[in-house]
Structure formats: C-alpha cells, structure tokens
C-alpha positions as CSV (number, residue, x, y, z in Angstrom):
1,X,0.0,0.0,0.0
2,X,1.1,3.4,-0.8
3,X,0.1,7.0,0.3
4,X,-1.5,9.4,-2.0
5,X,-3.0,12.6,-1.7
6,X,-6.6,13.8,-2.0
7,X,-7.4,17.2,-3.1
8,X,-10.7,18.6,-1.0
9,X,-12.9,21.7,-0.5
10,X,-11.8,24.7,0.7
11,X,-11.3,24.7,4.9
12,X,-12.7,21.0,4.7
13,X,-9.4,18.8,5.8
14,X,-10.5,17.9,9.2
15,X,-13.9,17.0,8.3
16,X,-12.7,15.0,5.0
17,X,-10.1,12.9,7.3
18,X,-12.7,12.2,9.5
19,X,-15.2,11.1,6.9
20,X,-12.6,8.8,5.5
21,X,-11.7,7.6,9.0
22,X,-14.9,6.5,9.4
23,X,-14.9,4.3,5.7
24,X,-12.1,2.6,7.2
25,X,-9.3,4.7,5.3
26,X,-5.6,5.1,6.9
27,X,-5.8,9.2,6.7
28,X,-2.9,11.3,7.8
29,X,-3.5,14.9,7.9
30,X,-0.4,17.0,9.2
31,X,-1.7,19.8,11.4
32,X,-0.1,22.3,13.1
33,X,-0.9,24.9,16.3
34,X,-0.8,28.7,15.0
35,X,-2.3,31.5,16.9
36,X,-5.8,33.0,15.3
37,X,-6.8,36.5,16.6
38,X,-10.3,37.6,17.0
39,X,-12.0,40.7,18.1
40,X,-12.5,39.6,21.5
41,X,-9.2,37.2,21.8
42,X,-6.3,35.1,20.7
43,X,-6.8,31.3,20.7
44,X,-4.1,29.0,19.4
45,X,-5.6,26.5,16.9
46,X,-4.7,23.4,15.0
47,X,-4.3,24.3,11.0
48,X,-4.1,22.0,8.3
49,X,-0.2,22.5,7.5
50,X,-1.3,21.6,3.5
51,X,-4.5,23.7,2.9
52,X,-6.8,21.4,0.8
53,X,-4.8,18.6,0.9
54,X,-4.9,15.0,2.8
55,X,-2.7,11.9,2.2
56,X,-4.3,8.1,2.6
57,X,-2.9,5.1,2.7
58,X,-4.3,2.1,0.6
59,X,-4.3,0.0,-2.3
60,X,-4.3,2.2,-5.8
61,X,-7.2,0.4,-7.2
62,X,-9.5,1.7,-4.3
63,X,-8.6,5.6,-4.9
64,X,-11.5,6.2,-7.2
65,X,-13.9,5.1,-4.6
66,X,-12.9,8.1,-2.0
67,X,-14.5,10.5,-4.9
68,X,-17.5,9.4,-3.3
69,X,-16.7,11.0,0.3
70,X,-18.2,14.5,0.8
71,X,-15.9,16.9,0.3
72,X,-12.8,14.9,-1.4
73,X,-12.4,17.2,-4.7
74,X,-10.0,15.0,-6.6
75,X,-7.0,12.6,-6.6
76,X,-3.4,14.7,-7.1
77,X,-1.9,13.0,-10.4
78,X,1.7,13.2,-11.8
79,X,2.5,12.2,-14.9
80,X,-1.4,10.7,-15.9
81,X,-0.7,8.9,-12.1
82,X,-2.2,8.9,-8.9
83,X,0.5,10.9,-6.9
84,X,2.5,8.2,-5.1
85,X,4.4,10.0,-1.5
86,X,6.8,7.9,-0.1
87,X,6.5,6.7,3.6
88,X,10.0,8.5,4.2
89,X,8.1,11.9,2.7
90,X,5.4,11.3,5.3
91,X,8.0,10.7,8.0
92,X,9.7,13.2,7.5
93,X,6.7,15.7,7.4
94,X,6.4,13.9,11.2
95,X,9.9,14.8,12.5
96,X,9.4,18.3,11.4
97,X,6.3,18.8,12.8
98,X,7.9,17.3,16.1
99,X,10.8,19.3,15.9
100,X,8.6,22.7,15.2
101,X,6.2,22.4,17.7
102,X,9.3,21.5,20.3
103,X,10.9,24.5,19.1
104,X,8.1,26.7,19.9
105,X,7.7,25.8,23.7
106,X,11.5,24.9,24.3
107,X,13.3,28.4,25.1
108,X,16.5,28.6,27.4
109,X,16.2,28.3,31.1
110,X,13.2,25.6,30.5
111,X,14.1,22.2,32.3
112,X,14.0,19.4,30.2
113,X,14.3,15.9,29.8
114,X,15.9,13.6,27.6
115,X,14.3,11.0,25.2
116,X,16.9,9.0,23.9
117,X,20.2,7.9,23.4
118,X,23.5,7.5,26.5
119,X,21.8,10.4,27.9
120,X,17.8,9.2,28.3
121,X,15.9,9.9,31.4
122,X,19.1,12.6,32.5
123,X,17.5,16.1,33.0
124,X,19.0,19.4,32.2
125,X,18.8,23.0,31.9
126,X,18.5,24.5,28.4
127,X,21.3,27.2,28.1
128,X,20.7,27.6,23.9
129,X,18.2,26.9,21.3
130,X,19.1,27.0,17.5
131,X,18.4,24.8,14.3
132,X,17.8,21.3,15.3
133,X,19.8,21.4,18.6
134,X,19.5,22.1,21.9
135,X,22.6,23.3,24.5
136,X,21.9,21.9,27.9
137,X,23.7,21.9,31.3
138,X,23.3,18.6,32.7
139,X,23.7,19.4,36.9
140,X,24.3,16.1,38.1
141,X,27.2,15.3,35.5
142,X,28.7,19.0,35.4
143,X,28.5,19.2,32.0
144,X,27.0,21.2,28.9
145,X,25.7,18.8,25.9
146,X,24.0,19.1,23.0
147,X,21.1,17.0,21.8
148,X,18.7,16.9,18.7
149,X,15.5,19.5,19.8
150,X,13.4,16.4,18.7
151,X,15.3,14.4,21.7
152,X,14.2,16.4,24.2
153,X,10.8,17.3,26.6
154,X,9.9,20.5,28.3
155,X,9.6,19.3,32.3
C-alpha cells in the first residue's frame, strides 16, 4: 500500500479525514498549532499544514472510490498517475512537525528531559536553542551537551 493525496474543498481537511476515517481509510493529515486573533481574543488552533490537501494510505485500485466522500475534490496526479508520496516523505513531514512544535515551547532556562540515546531519562537546563539542537547543562554530570531538539521534553 502506498500514500496518495486527495485534493478537497476549501477549509474541509478535518472534516474529509474524519469522513474517510470513518470508511475505514488510513488518513494522515499533518496539522499544526498557530495563533488565530479575533475581536474579542487570541486562541491557538490546530491548521491543516497543506491547505486542501490530505494523504491516505491504501491500495491504488481503491482511490477512485474516496470521490464518493463529501468533500474529497480529486485525486493529485503526476505524470497521468495517482500521486505516489513515499512513507520516508510522510515521516519526515512527522519529524518536522515534532521538531517545530518543540521549538516553539522549548526556550533557554526551560528544564528538560531527555528521550533518547546515552543520555535518556538525564535532565538538564536549556542554556541555547538553534536549528535542530539544543545546548543543555546537565547538573548532576557538570557538563554542557547538545542534543537533537526532537530528543528532548519540556519538564
């Protein structure tokens, strides 16, 4: 099985991946927080991080059938094909998500933890955030380290 992407209605992402959810469809649908700002207030919200545009997972030969859920515009083609996205493509679309929304709460002086590696479970102090790494001052070992910002947790 293969991912491909599904074109739908305008502001209808959420509502198409739930519809196709519900038909038994693998549906991934990358979102991302963003703050909206009203009259009256702020509010942070989840936005589709493709507008009009869901991927789903399943055999080629079903595709055409998902023209039948409300509000699924078309199937993306390339070259006269269904649009094929490889599962690295998706995961990567993950990581960055991961590493984006930890960017946004991670700042220096948070307490952290670490998620993987020689390092797991130690807990530090964040002294500098840039790119994809994080400088921490581990207390208990005396010593400043840097880790990936998607090996890390806010405490």
């Amino acid at each position: 099985m293969s991912w491909f992407v599904l074109y739908t209605s305008a502001r209808a992402e959420k509502r198409v991946a739930d519809r196709l959810r519900d038909v038994g469809v693998d549906v991934y649908l990358p979102l991302h927080k963003s703050k909206r700002k009203w009259s009256d207030r702020v509010k942070e919200v989840e936005m589709p991080l493709f507008n009009s545009y869901v991927f789903v997972r399943l055999p080629e030969h079903k595709l055409r059938d998902l023209l039948q859920v409300y509000g699924v515009s078309r199937i993306l083609f390339y070259l006269g094909r269904p649009a094929v996205v490889r599962d690295v493509e998706i995961d990567a679309i993950k990581e960055f998500l991961t590493i984006a929304e930890n960017r946004e709460i991670i700042s220096a002086g948070d307490r952290v933890q670490i998620l993987g590696g020689v390092m797991e479970n130690k807990k530090g102090e964040v002294l500098k955030v840039e790119d994809k790494l994080v400088t921490l001052y581990l207390e208990e070992l005396g010593a400043k380290i840097y880790v990936s910002l998607s090996h890390v947790n806010k405490i």
